Coordinates of C-alpha atoms in Angstrom, one line a residue:
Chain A
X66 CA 22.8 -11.8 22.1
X67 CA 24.0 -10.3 18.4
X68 CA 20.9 -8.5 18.2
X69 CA 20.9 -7.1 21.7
X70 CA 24.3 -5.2 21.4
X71 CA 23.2 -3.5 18.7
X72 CA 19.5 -2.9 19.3
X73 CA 20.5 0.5 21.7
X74 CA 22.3 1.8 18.7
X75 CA 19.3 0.9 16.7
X76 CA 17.0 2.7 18.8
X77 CA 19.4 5.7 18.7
X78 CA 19.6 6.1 15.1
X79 CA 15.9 5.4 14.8
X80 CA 15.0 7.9 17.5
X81 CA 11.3 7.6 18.3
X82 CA 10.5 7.7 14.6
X83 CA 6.5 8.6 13.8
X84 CA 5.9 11.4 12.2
X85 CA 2.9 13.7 13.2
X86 CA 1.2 12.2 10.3
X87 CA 2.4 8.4 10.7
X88 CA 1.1 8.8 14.1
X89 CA -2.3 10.3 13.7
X90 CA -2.8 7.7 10.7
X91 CA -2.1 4.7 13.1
X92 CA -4.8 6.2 15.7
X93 CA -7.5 6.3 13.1
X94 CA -6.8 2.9 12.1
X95 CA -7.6 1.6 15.9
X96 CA -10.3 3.5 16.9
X97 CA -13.1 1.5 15.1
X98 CA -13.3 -1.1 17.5
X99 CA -12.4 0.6 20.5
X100 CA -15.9 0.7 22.7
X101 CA -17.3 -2.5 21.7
X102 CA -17.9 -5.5 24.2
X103 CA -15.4 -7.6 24.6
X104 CA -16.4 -11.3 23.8
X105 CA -14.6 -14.6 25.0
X106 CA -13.1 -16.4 22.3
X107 CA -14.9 -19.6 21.5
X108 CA -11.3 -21.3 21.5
X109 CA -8.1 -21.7 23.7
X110 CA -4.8 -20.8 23.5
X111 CA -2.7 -23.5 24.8
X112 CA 1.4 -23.5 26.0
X113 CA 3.2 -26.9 24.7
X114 CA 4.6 -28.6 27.2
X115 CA 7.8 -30.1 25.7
X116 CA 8.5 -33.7 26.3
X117 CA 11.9 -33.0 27.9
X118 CA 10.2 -31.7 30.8
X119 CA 8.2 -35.2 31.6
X120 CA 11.5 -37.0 32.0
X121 CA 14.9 -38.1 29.7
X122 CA 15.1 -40.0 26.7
X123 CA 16.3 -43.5 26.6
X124 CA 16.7 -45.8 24.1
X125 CA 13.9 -48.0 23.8
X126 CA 14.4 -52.4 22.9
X127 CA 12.8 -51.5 19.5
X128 CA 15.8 -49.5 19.0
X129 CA 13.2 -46.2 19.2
X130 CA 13.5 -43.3 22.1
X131 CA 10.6 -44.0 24.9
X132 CA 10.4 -41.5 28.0
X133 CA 11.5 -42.1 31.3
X134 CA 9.7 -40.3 33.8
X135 CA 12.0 -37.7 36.6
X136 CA 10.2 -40.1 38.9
X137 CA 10.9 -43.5 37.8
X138 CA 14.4 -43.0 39.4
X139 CA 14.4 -40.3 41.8
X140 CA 11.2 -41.4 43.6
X141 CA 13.8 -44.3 45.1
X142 CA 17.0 -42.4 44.1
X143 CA 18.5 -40.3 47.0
X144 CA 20.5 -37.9 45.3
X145 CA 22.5 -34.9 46.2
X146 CA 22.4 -31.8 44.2
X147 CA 25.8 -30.3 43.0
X148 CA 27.1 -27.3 44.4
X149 CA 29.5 -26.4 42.2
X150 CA 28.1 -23.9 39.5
X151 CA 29.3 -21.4 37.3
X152 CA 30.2 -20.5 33.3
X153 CA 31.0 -22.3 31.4
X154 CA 31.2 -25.6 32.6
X155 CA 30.7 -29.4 31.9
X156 CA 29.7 -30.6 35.5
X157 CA 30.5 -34.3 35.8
X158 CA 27.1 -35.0 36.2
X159 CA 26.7 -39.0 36.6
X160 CA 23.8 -41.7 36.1
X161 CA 21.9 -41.3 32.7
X162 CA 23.0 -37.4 32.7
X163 CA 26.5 -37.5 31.7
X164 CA 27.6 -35.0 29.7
X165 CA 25.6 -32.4 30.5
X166 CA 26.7 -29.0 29.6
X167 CA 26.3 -25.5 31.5
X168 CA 26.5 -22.1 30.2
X169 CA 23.5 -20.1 32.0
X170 CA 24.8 -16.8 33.1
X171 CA 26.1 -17.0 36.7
X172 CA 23.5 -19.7 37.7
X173 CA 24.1 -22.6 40.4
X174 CA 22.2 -25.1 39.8
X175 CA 20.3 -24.3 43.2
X176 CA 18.7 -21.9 41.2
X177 CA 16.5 -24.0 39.6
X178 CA 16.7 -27.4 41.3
X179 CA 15.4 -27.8 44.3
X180 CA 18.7 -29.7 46.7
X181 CA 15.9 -31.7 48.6
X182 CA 14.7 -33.2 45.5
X183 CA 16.4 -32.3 42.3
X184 CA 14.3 -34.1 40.0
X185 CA 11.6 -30.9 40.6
X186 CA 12.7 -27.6 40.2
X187 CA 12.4 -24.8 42.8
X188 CA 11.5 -20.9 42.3
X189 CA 12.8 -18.1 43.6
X190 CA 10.3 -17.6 46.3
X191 CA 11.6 -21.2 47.8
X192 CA 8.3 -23.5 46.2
X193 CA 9.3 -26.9 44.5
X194 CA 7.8 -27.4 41.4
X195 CA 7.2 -30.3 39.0
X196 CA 9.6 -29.8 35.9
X197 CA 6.7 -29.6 33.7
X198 CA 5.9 -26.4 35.6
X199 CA 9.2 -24.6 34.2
X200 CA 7.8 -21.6 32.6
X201 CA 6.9 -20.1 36.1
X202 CA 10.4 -20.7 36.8
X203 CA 11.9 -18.6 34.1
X204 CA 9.5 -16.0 34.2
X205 CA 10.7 -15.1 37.8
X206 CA 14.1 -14.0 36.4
X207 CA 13.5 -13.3 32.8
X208 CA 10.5 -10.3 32.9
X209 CA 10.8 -8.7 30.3
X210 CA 10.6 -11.8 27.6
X211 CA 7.8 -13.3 30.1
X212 CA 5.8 -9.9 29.6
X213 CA 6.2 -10.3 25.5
X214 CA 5.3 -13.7 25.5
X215 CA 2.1 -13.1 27.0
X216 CA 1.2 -10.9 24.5
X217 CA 2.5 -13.0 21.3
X218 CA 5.5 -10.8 21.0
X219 CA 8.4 -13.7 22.0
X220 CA 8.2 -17.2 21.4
X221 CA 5.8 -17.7 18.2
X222 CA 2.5 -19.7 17.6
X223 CA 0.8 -21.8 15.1
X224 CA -2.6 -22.5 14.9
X225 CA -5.0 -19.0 14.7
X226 CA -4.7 -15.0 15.0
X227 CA -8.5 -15.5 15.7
X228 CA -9.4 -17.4 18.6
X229 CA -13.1 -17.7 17.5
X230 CA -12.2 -19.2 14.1
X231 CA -9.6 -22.0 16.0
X232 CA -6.9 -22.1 18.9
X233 CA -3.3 -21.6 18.8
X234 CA -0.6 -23.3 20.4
X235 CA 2.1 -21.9 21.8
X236 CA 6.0 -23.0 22.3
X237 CA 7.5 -23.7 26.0
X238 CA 10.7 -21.1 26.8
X239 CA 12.8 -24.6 26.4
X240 CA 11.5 -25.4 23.1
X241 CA 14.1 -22.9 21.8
X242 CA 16.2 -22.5 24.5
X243 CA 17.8 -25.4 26.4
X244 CA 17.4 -24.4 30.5
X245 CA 21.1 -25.3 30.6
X246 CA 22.5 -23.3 27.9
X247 CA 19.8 -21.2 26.8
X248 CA 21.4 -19.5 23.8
X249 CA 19.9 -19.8 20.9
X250 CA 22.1 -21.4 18.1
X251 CA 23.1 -20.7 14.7
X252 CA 20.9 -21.8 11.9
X253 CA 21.9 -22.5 8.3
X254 CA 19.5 -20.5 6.0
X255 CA 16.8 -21.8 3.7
X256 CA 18.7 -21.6 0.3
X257 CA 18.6 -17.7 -1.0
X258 CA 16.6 -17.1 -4.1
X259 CA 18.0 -17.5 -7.4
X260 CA 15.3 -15.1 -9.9
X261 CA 17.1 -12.9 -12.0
X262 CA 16.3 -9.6 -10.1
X263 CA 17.5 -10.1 -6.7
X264 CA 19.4 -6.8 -5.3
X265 CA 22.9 -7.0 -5.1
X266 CA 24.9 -4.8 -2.3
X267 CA 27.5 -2.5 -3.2
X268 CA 29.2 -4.3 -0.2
X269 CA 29.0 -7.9 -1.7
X270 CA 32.6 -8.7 -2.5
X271 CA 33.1 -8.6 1.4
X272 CA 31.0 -11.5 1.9
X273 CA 33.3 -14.3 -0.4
X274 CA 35.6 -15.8 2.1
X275 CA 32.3 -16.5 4.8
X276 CA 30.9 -18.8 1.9
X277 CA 33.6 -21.1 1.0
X278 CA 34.6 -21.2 4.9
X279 CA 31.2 -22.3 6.5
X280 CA 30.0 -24.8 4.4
X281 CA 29.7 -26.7 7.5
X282 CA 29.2 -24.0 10.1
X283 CA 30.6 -23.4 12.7
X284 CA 28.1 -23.1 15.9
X285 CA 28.4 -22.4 18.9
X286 CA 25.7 -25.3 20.4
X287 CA 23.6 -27.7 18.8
X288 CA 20.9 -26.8 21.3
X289 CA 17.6 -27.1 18.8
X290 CA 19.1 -29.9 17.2
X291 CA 18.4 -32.3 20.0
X292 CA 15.2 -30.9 20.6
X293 CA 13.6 -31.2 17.1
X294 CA 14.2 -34.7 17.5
X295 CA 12.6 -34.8 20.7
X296 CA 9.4 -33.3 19.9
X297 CA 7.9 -33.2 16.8
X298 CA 5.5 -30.6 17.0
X299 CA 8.2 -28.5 16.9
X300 CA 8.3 -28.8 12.7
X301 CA 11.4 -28.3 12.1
X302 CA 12.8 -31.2 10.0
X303 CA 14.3 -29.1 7.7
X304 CA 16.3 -27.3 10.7
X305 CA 19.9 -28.3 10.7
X306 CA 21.9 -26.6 13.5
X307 CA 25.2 -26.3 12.8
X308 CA 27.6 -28.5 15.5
Chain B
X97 CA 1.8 -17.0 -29.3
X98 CA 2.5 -16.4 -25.4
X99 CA -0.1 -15.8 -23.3
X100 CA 1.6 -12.4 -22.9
X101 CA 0.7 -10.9 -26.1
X102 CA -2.7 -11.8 -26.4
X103 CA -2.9 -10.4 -23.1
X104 CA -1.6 -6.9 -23.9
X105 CA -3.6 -6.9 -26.8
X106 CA -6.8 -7.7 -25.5
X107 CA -6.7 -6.0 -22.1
X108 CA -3.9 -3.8 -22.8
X109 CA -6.0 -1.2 -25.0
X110 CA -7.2 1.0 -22.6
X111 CA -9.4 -0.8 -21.1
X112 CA -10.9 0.3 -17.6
X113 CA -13.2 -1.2 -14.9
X114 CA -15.7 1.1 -16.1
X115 CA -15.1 0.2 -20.1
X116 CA -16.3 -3.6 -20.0
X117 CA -19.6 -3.2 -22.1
X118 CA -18.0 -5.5 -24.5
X119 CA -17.7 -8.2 -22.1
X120 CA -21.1 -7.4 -20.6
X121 CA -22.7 -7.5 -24.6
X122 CA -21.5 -11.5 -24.8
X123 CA -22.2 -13.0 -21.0
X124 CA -23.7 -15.6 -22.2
X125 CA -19.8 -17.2 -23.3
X126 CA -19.1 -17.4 -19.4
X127 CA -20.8 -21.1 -19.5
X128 CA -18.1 -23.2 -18.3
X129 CA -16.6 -25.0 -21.2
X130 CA -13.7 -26.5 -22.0
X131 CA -12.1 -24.2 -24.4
X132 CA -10.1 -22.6 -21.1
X133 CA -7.7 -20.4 -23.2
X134 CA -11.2 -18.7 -24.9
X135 CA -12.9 -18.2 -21.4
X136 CA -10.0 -16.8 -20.2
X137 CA -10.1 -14.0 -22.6
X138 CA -13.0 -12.7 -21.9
X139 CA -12.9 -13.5 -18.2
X140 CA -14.1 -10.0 -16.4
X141 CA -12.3 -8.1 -13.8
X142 CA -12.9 -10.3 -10.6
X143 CA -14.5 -6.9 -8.8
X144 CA -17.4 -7.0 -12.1
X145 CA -17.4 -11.0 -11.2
X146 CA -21.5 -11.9 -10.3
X147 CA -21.4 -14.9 -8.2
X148 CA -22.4 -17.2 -11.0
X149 CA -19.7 -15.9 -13.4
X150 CA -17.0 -16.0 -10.4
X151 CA -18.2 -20.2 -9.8
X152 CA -17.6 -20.4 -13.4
X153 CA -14.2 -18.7 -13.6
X154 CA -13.2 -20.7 -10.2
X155 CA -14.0 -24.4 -11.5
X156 CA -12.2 -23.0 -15.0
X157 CA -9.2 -22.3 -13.4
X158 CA -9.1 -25.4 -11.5
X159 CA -10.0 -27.5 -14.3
X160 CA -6.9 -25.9 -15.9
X161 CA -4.4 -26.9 -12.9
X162 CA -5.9 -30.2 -13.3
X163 CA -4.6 -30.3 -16.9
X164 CA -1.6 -28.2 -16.3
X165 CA -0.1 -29.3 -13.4
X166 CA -2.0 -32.8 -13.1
X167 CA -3.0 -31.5 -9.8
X168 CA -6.6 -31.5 -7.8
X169 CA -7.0 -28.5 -6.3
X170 CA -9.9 -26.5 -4.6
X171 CA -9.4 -22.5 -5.7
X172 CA -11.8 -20.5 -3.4
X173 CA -12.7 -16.4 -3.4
X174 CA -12.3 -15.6 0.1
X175 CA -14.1 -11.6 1.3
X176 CA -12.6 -9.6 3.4
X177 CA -14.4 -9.9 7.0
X178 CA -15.7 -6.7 8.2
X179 CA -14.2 -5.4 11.6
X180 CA -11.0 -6.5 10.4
X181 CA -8.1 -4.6 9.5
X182 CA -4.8 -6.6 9.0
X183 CA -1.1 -5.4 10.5
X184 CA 2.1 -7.2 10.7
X185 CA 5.3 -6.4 13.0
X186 CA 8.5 -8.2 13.1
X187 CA 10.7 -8.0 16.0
X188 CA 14.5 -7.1 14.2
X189 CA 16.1 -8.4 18.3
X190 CA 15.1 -11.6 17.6
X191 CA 15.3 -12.4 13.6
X192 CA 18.6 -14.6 12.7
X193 CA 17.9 -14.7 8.9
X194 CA 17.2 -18.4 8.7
X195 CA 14.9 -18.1 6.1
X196 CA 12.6 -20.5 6.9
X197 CA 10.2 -17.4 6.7
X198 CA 10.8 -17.5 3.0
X199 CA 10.7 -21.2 2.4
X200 CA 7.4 -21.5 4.0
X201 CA 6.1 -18.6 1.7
X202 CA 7.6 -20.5 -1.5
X203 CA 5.4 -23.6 0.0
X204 CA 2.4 -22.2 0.7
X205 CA 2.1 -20.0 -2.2
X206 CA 3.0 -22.5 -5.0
X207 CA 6.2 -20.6 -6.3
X208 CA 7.9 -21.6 -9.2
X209 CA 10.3 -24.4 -8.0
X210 CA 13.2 -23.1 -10.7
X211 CA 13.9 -19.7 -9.1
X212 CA 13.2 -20.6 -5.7
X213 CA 10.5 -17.4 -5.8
X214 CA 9.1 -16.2 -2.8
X215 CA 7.2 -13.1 -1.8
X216 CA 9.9 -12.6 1.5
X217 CA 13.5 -11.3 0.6
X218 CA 15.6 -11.6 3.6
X219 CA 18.4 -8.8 3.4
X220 CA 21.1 -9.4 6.0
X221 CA 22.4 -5.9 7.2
X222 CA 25.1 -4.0 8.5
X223 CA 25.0 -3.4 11.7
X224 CA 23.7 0.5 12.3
X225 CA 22.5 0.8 8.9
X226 CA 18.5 0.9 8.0
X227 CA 18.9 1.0 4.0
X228 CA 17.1 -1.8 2.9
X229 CA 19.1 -0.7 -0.5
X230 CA 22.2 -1.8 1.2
X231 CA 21.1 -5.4 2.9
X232 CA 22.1 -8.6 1.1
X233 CA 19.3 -11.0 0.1
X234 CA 21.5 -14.0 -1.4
X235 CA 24.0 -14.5 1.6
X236 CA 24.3 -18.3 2.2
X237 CA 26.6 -19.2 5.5
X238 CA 25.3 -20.0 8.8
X239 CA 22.9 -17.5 11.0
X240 CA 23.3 -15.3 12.7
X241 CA 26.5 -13.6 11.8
X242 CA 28.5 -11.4 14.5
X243 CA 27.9 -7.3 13.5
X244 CA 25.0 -8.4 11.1
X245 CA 21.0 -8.3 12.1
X246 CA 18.6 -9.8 9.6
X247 CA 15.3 -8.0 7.8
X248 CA 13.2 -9.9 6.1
X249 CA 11.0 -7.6 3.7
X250 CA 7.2 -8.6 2.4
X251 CA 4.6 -6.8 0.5
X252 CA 4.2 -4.1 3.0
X253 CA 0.1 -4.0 2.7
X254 CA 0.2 0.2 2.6
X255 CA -2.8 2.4 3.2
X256 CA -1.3 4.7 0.2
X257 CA -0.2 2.2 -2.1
X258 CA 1.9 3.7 -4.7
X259 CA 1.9 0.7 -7.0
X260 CA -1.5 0.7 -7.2
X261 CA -2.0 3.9 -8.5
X262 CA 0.5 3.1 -11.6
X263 CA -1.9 0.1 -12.4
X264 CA -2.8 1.2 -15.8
X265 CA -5.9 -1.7 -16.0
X266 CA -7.2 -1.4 -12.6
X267 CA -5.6 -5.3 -12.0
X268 CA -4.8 -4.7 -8.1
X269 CA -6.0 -2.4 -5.4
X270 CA -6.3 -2.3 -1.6
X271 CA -9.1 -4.7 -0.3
X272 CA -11.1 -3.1 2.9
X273 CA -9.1 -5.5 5.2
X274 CA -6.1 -4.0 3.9
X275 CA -4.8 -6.7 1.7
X276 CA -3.8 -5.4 -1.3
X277 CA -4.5 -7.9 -4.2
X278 CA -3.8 -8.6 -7.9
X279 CA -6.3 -10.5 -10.7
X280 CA -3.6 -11.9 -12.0
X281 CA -6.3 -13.0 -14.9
X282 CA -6.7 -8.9 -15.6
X283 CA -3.1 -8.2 -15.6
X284 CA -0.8 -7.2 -18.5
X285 CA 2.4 -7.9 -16.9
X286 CA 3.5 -4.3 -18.1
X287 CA 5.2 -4.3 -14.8
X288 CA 4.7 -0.5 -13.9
X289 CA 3.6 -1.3 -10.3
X290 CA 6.7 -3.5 -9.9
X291 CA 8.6 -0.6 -10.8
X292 CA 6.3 1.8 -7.9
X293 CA 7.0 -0.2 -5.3
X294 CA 9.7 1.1 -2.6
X295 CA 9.9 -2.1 -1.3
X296 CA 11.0 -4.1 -4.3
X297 CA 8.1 -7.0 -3.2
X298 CA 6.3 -7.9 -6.0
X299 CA 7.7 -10.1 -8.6
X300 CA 7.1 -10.9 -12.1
X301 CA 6.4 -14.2 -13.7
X302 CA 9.1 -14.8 -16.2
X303 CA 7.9 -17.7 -17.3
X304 CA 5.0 -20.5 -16.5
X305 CA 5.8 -21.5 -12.6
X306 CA 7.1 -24.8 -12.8
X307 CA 5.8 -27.0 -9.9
X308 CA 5.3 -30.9 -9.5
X309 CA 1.6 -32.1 -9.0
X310 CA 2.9 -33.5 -5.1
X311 CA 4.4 -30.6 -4.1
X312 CA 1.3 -28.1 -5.1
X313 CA -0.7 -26.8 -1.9
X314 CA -3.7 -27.1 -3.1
X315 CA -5.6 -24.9 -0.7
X316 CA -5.9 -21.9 -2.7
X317 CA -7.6 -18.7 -3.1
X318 CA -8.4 -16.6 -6.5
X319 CA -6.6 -13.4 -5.5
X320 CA -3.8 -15.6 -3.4
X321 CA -1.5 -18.4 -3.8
X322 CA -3.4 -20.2 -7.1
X323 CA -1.0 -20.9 -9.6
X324 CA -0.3 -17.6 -11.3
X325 CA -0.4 -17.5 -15.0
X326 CA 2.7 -16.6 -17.4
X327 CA 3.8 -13.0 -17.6
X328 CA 1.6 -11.3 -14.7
X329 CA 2.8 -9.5 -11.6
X330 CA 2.4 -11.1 -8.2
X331 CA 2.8 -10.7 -4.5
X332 CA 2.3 -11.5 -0.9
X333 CA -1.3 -11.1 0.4
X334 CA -0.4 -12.0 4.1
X335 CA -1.6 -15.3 3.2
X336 CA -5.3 -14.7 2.6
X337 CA -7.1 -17.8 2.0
X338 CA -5.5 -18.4 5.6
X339 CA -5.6 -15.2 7.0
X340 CA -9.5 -14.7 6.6
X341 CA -10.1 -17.5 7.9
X342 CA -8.8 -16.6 11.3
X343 CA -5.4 -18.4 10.5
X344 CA -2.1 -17.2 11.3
X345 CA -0.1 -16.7 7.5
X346 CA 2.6 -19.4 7.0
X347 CA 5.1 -17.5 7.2
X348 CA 4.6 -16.5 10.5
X349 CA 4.0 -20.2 12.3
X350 CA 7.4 -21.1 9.9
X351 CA 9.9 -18.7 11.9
X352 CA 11.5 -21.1 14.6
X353 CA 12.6 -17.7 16.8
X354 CA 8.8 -16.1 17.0
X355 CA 9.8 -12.6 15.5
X356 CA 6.5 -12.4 13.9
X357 CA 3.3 -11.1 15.1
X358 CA 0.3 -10.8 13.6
X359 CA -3.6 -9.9 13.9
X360 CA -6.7 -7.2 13.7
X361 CA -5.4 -3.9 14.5
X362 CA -9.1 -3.1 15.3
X363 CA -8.9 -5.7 18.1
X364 CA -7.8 -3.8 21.3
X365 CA -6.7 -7.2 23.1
X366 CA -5.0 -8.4 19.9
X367 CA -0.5 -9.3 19.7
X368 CA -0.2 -6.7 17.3
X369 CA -2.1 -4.0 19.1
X370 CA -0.1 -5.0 22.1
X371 CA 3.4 -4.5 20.1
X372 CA 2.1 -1.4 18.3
X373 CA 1.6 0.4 21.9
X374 CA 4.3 -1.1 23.9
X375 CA 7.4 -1.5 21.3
X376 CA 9.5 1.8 19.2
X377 CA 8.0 0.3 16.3
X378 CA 9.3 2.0 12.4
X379 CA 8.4 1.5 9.1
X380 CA 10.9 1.2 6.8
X381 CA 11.0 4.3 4.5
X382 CA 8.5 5.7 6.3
X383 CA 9.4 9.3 4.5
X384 CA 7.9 8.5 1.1
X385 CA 4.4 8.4 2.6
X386 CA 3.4 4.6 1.9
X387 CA 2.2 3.8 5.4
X388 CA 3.0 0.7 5.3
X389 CA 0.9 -2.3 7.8
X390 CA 4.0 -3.6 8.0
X391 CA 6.1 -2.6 11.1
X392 CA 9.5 -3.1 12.2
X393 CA 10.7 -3.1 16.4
X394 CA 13.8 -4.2 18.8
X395 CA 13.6 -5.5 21.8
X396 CA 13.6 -3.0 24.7

């Protein structure tokens, strides 16, 4: 949220910024390509989907993490779906899901759960879903990130800008953002560098007291933590969320 | 002697791309031998390089990691592909200044493990405020900060590169894809287009990277992330040995919040196009005249 409270003042002080010349530089640079056929890419572009959508971790006899499917339980399970709802909250949800914490805007869980069934999830438009369908879910409600993402511009990739060299792979909205509390944490930083030249601020003295105070952090959530153990195509072993 | 004087001396003394008939007059030394320090003195300027001669020079130079470092490596001269013109945006809503950006870059280019180099400074900034000049780039407490936004800086790949133009050796220039590159064998390390650039992204080579043989990436490229030599200036190419390959660079596939977005600005249907036409994108400094390829936008 940081960088939304201060993106309007951003835009304000930037204005709409291309000069005449910026402008008619950036046009000549597209129009090379503009009226040639356009040819399928040889390879795909693929969405992860993360393994906390196929069901919840238990500890395994070898002492490992196996998977146990939504429906293992709830296919026999008749369960009733809380009412109860909104921010923030620790609903004393039982069975396997204790301690499950809630911060999602003004959400019930209704929302997204379907009450018949709430092992699958249900959209807006009253359909149940599969959990490993979430994506259409949050797009319903979340437009604006849903339109970036399709066009690589929220949510990163790995693999290839050009899809007839190799595919790409994409991350899931809950790879970085728990459906439950969906804010994204606090890091701590790669260490800064230490070459002899780096620029320091006039404004530098300010900064003293946040170093020797967070050594530790001090986090909000540890939301990515528990998913970078979960899935490691995530890459992120150096990632240490701050509890 | 350091490599840094015989350097100056050699190349230094006004030579040109156009002033190489002394090179040319003794071709027949490029034989791969392995006296490396002698080849390396005569070496031509990679855009004189025939094929044969560039071969030579590329199994020279891994030869010399081999010895140096104790590390097998394959160094490759990758061309720009035509119909390809490289841009880069970063989205300033989402960036928490994690770094990992940064890290990746020190990785994947095979910085010098002593400094903890890297080609991306990271300036965290106040709140309102757009002066790079003002950002601080060695801030080391959890991310993000409340009234702080994050901007990491590169090599900004401009069309009207003014540290190119200070290059008094012709040692880097803009490639056609828009990378623009360094022979860091042809340069003096006099430092000049360090001192050009507005966005303070190259760096100079104090002193011989240090870098253990395991920890080397030895996917490299002649005018990328090879091990740079003592005393020359380097900088970000957007990752080209990946990059022309149709790879996305490693900075980008590092950042864990998906600021970055790259591709062909001549593609129509490419993420970059699609931010350039639908997002207030800036450029940072945009009233010097650099142009950078590099562009800058928030959310909404």
């Amino acid at each position: 949220m940081h960088a939304l409270a201060f993106s309007l003042t951003a835009l304000a002080l930037v204005g709409c910024p291309q000069s005449e010349d910026h402008g008619a530089w950036r046009a000549e640079l597209f129009t090379e390509r503009e009226n040639e056929p356009r040819i399928e890419p040889t390879f795909d572009e693929t969405i992860r989907t993360p393994d906390r959508l196929r069901g919840i971790a238990a500890p395994a006899p070898d002492g490992g993490v196996v998977r146990v499917a939504c429906f293992t339980c709830h296919g026999i399970l008749q369960v009733e779906l809380s009412t109860r709802a909104p921010t923030p909250l620790q609903p004393d949800v039982l069975g396997p899901h204790v301690g499950l914490l809630f911060d999602h805007g003004t959400l019930d869980c209704a929302h997204c759960h379907d009450p018949a069934d709430p092992s699958h999830l249900r959209t807006a438009d009253a359909r149940s879903l599969p959990t490993t369908e979430a994506l259409e879910l949050c797009s319903q409600c979340h437009g604006l990130q849903w339109t970036d993402f399709q066009h690589g511009a929220h949510g990163g990739m790995r693999g290839h800008w050009d899809l007839n060299a190799g595919p790409r792979e994409r991350n899931h909205c809950v790879d970085c953002h728990d459906p439950h509390r969906p804010a994204f944490g606090q890091y701590r930083p790669m260490p800064p560098p230490r070459d002899r030249f780096v620029p320091t601020p006039p404004h530098r003295a300010n900064h003293g007291a946040d170093h020797a105070s967070d050594a530790h952090g001090e986090g909000p959530h540890d939301v990515q933590g528990e998913e970078a153990q979960d899935d490691e195509a995530h890459d992120d072993e150096a990632q240490e969320e701050t509890p | 002697m350091s490599a840094l004087n015989r350097r100056r001396l050699l190349k230094g003394a006004g030579a040109t791309l156009g002033a190489l008939a002394f090179a040319k007059a003794i071709e027949p030394v490029f034989e791969f031998t392995s006296n490396l320090s002698g080849d390396e003195f005569l070496q031509k300027h990679y855009r004189e390089l025939s094929p044969d001669d560039l071969r030579t020079v590329l199994a020279r130079l891994e030869a010399e990691t081999k010895e140096k470092y104790g590390a097998d490596v394959t160094i490759r001269d990758i061309r720009p592909q035509d119909g390809v013109q490289f841009g880069y945006a970063l989205n300033l809503s989402t960036c928490i200044g994690c770094r990992r950006c940064a890290e990746a870059c020190h990785v994947e280019n095979n910085h010098d493990r002593k400094t903890h180099q890297s080609y991306i400074r990271v300036f965290e900034m106040q709140q309102g405020s757009f002066d790079m000049e003002q950002g601080d780039a060695t801030y080391d407490h959890p991310v993000p900060q409340p009234g702080r936004y994050y901007m990491p800086v590169q090599c900004q790949q401009c069309d009207n590169p003014p540290c190119t133009k200070v290059c008094p050796v012709e040692a880097t220039w803009k490639e056609k894809d828009g990378i623009v590159v360094v022979d860091y064998n042809w340069c003096i390390g006099c430092r000049y287009c360090e001192a050009a650039c507005p966005y303070h992204a190259r760096r100079f080579n104090w002193e011989a990277p240090e870098i253990s043989a395991e920890e080397i990436n030895p996917n490299q490229s002649y005018l990328s992330n090879r091990i740079r030599p003592q005393g020359v200036v380097e900088k970000c190419t957007f990752c080209l040995h990946r990059t022309r390959t149709g790879a996305l660079p490693a900075c980008l596939e590092a950042c864990p919040t998906g600021a970055r977005v790259f591709g062909n600005l001549l593609d129509p249907d490419s993420e970059i196009r699609w931010v350039l036409e639908n997002k207030r994108v800036f450029v940072l400094k945009e009233e010097l005249g650099a142009r950078p390829r590099f562009f800058y936008f928030f959310d909404v």
